Short mmCIF file of C-alpha atoms in Angstrom, two decimals:
data_model
loop_
_atom_site.label_atom_id
_atom_site.label_comp_id
_atom_site.label_asym_id
_atom_site.label_seq_id
_atom_site.Cartn_x
_atom_site.Cartn_y
_atom_site.Cartn_z
CA UNK A 39 97.75 185.23 121.96
CA UNK A 40 93.66 184.92 122.96
CA UNK A 41 92.34 185.34 119.30
CA UNK A 42 94.98 182.58 118.11
CA UNK A 43 93.59 179.93 121.00
CA UNK A 44 90.05 181.03 119.91
CA UNK A 45 91.08 180.52 116.23
CA UNK A 46 92.08 177.14 116.72
CA UNK A 47 89.41 175.97 119.08
CA UNK A 48 86.72 173.73 117.93
CA UNK A 49 83.73 173.03 120.93
CA UNK A 50 83.23 169.43 121.01
CA UNK A 51 79.77 168.56 122.27
CA UNK A 52 80.00 164.94 122.93
CA UNK A 53 76.63 163.49 124.72
CA UNK A 54 76.29 160.80 125.79
CA UNK A 55 80.23 161.06 127.23
CA UNK A 56 80.24 157.46 126.66
CA UNK A 57 77.20 155.96 124.32
CA UNK A 58 77.20 152.81 126.17
CA UNK A 59 77.11 154.49 129.46
CA UNK A 60 75.43 158.20 128.67
CA UNK A 61 74.56 160.84 131.73
CA UNK A 62 71.73 159.05 134.41
CA UNK A 63 68.44 161.28 133.70
CA UNK A 64 66.79 159.49 137.07
CA UNK A 65 65.98 161.77 139.53
CA UNK A 66 62.76 164.34 137.89
CA UNK A 67 64.25 167.81 138.59
CA UNK A 68 67.81 169.05 137.84
CA UNK A 69 69.13 169.37 141.61
CA UNK A 70 68.52 165.50 141.82
CA UNK A 71 69.60 164.62 138.65
CA UNK A 72 72.61 166.47 139.54
CA UNK A 73 72.92 164.31 142.59
CA UNK A 74 72.56 161.04 140.90
CA UNK A 75 75.50 161.94 138.49
CA UNK A 76 77.01 159.86 140.97
CA UNK A 77 76.19 156.11 140.96
CA UNK A 78 76.66 153.81 143.76
CA UNK A 79 78.33 155.96 146.59
CA UNK A 80 80.00 153.92 149.25
CA UNK A 81 79.80 150.79 146.91
CA UNK A 82 82.06 148.73 145.28
CA UNK A 83 81.23 149.87 141.61
CA UNK A 84 81.05 153.48 141.93
CA UNK A 85 80.97 155.64 139.04
CA UNK A 86 81.35 159.55 139.08
CA UNK A 87 79.93 161.04 135.72
CA UNK A 88 81.70 164.48 136.51
CA UNK A 89 85.10 163.89 136.30
CA UNK A 90 86.16 167.30 134.89
CA UNK A 91 84.98 170.66 134.47
CA UNK A 92 83.97 169.69 130.50
CA UNK A 93 81.62 167.01 131.83
CA UNK A 94 80.12 169.10 134.65
CA UNK A 95 79.56 171.69 131.66
CA UNK A 96 78.38 169.09 129.24
CA UNK A 97 75.82 167.65 131.63
CA UNK A 98 74.73 171.51 132.22
CA UNK A 99 73.65 171.95 128.46
CA UNK A 100 72.14 168.46 128.49
CA UNK A 101 69.94 169.06 131.27
CA UNK A 102 69.06 172.51 130.56
CA UNK A 103 71.19 174.30 133.20
CA UNK A 104 73.01 176.22 130.42
CA UNK A 105 72.14 176.78 126.70
CA UNK A 106 74.09 176.16 123.67
CA UNK A 107 75.18 179.83 123.65
CA UNK A 108 76.51 179.67 127.26
CA UNK A 109 77.79 176.12 126.62
CA UNK A 110 80.01 177.61 123.90
CA UNK A 111 81.50 180.37 125.56
CA UNK A 112 82.12 178.93 129.05
CA UNK A 113 83.49 175.55 127.18
CA UNK A 114 85.98 177.94 125.34
CA UNK A 115 86.77 179.78 128.45
CA UNK A 116 87.71 176.33 130.33
CA UNK A 117 90.01 175.45 127.26
CA UNK A 118 91.97 178.58 127.68
CA UNK A 119 92.17 178.50 131.68
CA UNK A 120 92.51 174.86 132.60
CA UNK A 121 93.44 175.91 135.71
CA UNK A 122 90.58 178.19 136.64
CA UNK A 123 88.15 175.81 135.28
CA UNK A 124 89.25 172.78 137.73
CA UNK A 125 88.94 174.39 140.87
CA UNK A 126 85.54 175.47 139.81
CA UNK A 127 84.67 171.62 139.19
CA UNK A 128 86.36 170.57 142.13
CA UNK A 129 83.90 173.34 144.29
CA UNK A 130 81.11 171.33 142.08
CA UNK A 131 81.39 167.98 143.42
CA UNK A 132 81.80 169.25 146.76
CA UNK A 133 78.43 171.10 146.69
CA UNK A 134 76.96 168.09 144.72
CA UNK A 135 78.17 165.58 147.81
CA UNK A 136 76.99 168.93 150.52
CA UNK A 137 73.43 168.52 148.73
CA UNK A 138 73.35 165.14 148.74
CA UNK A 139 74.28 165.10 152.86
CA UNK A 140 71.17 167.52 153.29
CA UNK A 141 68.65 165.19 151.56
CA UNK A 142 70.16 162.07 152.43
CA UNK A 143 70.64 162.90 156.31
CA UNK A 144 67.16 164.51 156.54
CA UNK A 145 65.62 161.36 154.67
CA UNK A 146 67.18 159.00 157.70
CA UNK A 147 66.97 161.40 160.31
CA UNK A 148 70.44 162.09 160.89
CA UNK A 149 72.40 165.12 162.14
CA UNK A 150 73.47 167.31 159.52
CA UNK A 151 77.62 168.43 159.49
CA UNK A 152 77.75 172.18 160.47
CA UNK A 153 80.77 172.49 158.11
CA UNK A 154 78.09 171.29 155.05
CA UNK A 155 76.07 174.38 155.85
CA UNK A 156 78.86 176.73 155.90
CA UNK A 157 79.82 175.41 152.62
CA UNK A 158 76.60 175.75 150.87
CA UNK A 159 76.08 179.09 152.48
CA UNK A 160 79.63 180.07 150.50
CA UNK A 161 78.62 179.27 147.18
CA UNK A 162 74.83 180.82 148.15
CA UNK A 163 76.58 184.11 149.15
CA UNK A 164 78.58 184.27 145.72
CA UNK A 165 75.51 183.47 143.53
CA UNK A 166 73.51 186.17 145.38
CA UNK A 167 76.44 188.57 144.80
CA UNK A 168 75.49 188.21 141.09
CA UNK A 169 71.58 188.62 141.25
CA UNK A 170 69.90 191.87 141.18
CA UNK A 171 66.38 193.04 140.72
CA UNK A 172 65.44 194.98 137.25
CA UNK A 173 62.36 196.38 135.88
CA UNK A 174 61.03 194.63 133.44
CA UNK A 175 57.60 197.04 132.11
CA UNK A 176 56.05 197.64 135.10
CA UNK A 177 57.26 194.63 136.99
CA UNK A 178 60.46 193.56 138.84
CA UNK A 179 62.37 190.46 137.71
CA UNK A 180 65.50 188.95 139.43
CA UNK A 181 68.26 188.95 136.65
CA UNK A 182 72.15 187.64 136.89
CA UNK A 183 74.75 190.12 136.30
CA UNK A 184 78.47 190.39 135.69
CA UNK A 185 78.46 186.85 134.95
CA UNK A 186 80.09 187.00 131.12
CA UNK A 187 82.52 183.98 130.88
CA UNK A 188 82.54 183.33 134.36
CA UNK A 189 83.11 179.66 134.48
CA UNK A 190 81.16 179.54 138.08
CA UNK A 191 77.80 180.11 136.58
CA UNK A 192 76.37 177.05 136.23
CA UNK A 193 77.40 175.96 139.94
CA UNK A 194 75.65 179.29 141.02
CA UNK A 195 72.49 178.78 139.05
CA UNK A 196 72.55 174.86 140.54
CA UNK A 197 72.72 176.24 144.26
CA UNK A 198 70.07 178.67 143.77
CA UNK A 199 67.86 175.63 142.53
CA UNK A 200 68.82 173.83 145.54
CA UNK A 201 67.83 176.64 148.07
CA UNK A 202 64.23 176.45 146.17
CA UNK A 203 63.79 172.96 146.60
CA UNK A 204 64.99 172.78 150.11
CA UNK A 205 62.38 175.28 151.23
CA UNK A 206 59.41 173.94 148.70
CA UNK A 207 56.75 171.58 149.47
CA UNK A 208 58.47 169.00 146.95
CA UNK A 209 61.39 168.12 149.34
CA UNK A 210 58.66 166.17 151.28
CA UNK A 211 58.15 164.28 148.30
CA UNK A 212 61.72 163.28 147.58
CA UNK A 213 62.59 159.43 147.93
CA UNK A 214 65.58 157.22 147.51
CA UNK A 215 65.26 154.37 145.45
CA UNK A 216 67.05 151.16 146.45
CA UNK A 217 70.04 151.86 143.70
CA UNK A 218 70.72 154.86 145.37
CA UNK A 219 69.15 157.40 143.33
CA UNK A 220 66.96 160.32 144.80
CA UNK A 221 63.26 161.01 142.76
CA UNK A 222 60.34 162.95 143.01
CA UNK A 223 57.28 160.94 144.33
CA UNK A 224 54.31 162.59 142.84
CA UNK A 225 52.06 160.25 142.86
CA UNK A 226 48.93 161.00 144.79
CA UNK A 227 49.03 158.33 147.34
CA UNK A 228 52.78 158.24 147.20
CA UNK A 229 53.25 155.14 146.13
CA UNK A 230 56.12 155.01 143.49
CA UNK A 231 58.73 152.91 144.34
CA UNK A 232 61.84 153.37 142.30
CA UNK A 233 63.65 156.28 140.23
CA UNK A 234 63.14 154.54 137.12
CA UNK A 235 60.30 151.88 136.77
CA UNK A 236 61.48 150.69 133.36
CA UNK A 237 65.09 150.15 134.79
CA UNK A 238 65.06 149.45 138.78
CA UNK A 239 61.14 148.23 138.56
CA UNK A 240 61.80 145.76 136.14
CA UNK A 241 64.77 144.72 138.03
CA UNK A 242 62.86 144.40 141.49
CA UNK A 243 59.88 142.58 139.75
CA UNK A 244 62.00 140.13 138.21
CA UNK A 245 63.69 139.13 141.05
CA UNK A 246 60.52 138.98 143.05
CA UNK A 247 59.28 136.67 140.24
CA UNK A 248 62.22 134.57 140.56
CA UNK A 249 61.68 134.39 144.26
CA UNK A 250 57.84 133.47 144.00
CA UNK A 251 58.65 130.70 141.57
CA UNK A 252 61.81 129.14 143.71
CA UNK A 253 59.55 129.49 146.58
CA UNK A 254 56.85 127.29 144.49
CA UNK A 255 59.32 124.62 143.49
CA UNK A 256 60.33 123.87 146.79
CA UNK A 257 56.65 123.60 148.62
CA UNK A 258 56.36 121.30 145.79
CA UNK A 259 58.96 119.69 146.29
CA UNK A 260 58.52 119.45 149.95
CA UNK A 261 55.03 118.17 149.51
CA UNK A 262 56.09 115.18 147.65
#
């Protein structure tokens, strides 16, 4: 049965999932880009770019969470075992929203819910159970083990990356754009205003220009 499925299976790489609406790349680092896959949280035109496990896996490959070989392996496992892939996807979405709460609540000086911390720790404990030290020459190296064909591997990689971010100096550089996306402001004077200067920056500058022009027209007409 397993072999016959493998013979029929043909992995389909489809990025962007929709050429007219590709995965958002804003965020500067994978953890923030992961959070930004949900657009307009709480707004009218909400969009989730990770609608199933396949979307999540494709995103992970495109943003270098997993390489092409692991992508093909996990995509085949998900194809054969959709009943296992869907729960992993659901947990992934919950982790994304948990990390969002951590960052958003901190930026707004709001209390983080205890159940969010509990859930994050559950996923982190799972990930740590698959990590161990191994000798690499005369030095020690942390390596993953017992993860072959494990659908949750990308989830574990992301929770580990999030753990590093939450404890690093970079955490203080996180800002939230007016569009709702997070980004890292690494400028010397912390003057960056937008997640993407070519999109949000141009939109704001265009609006400000129109407002100045309208104000000038009103002043001229008022002086007549």
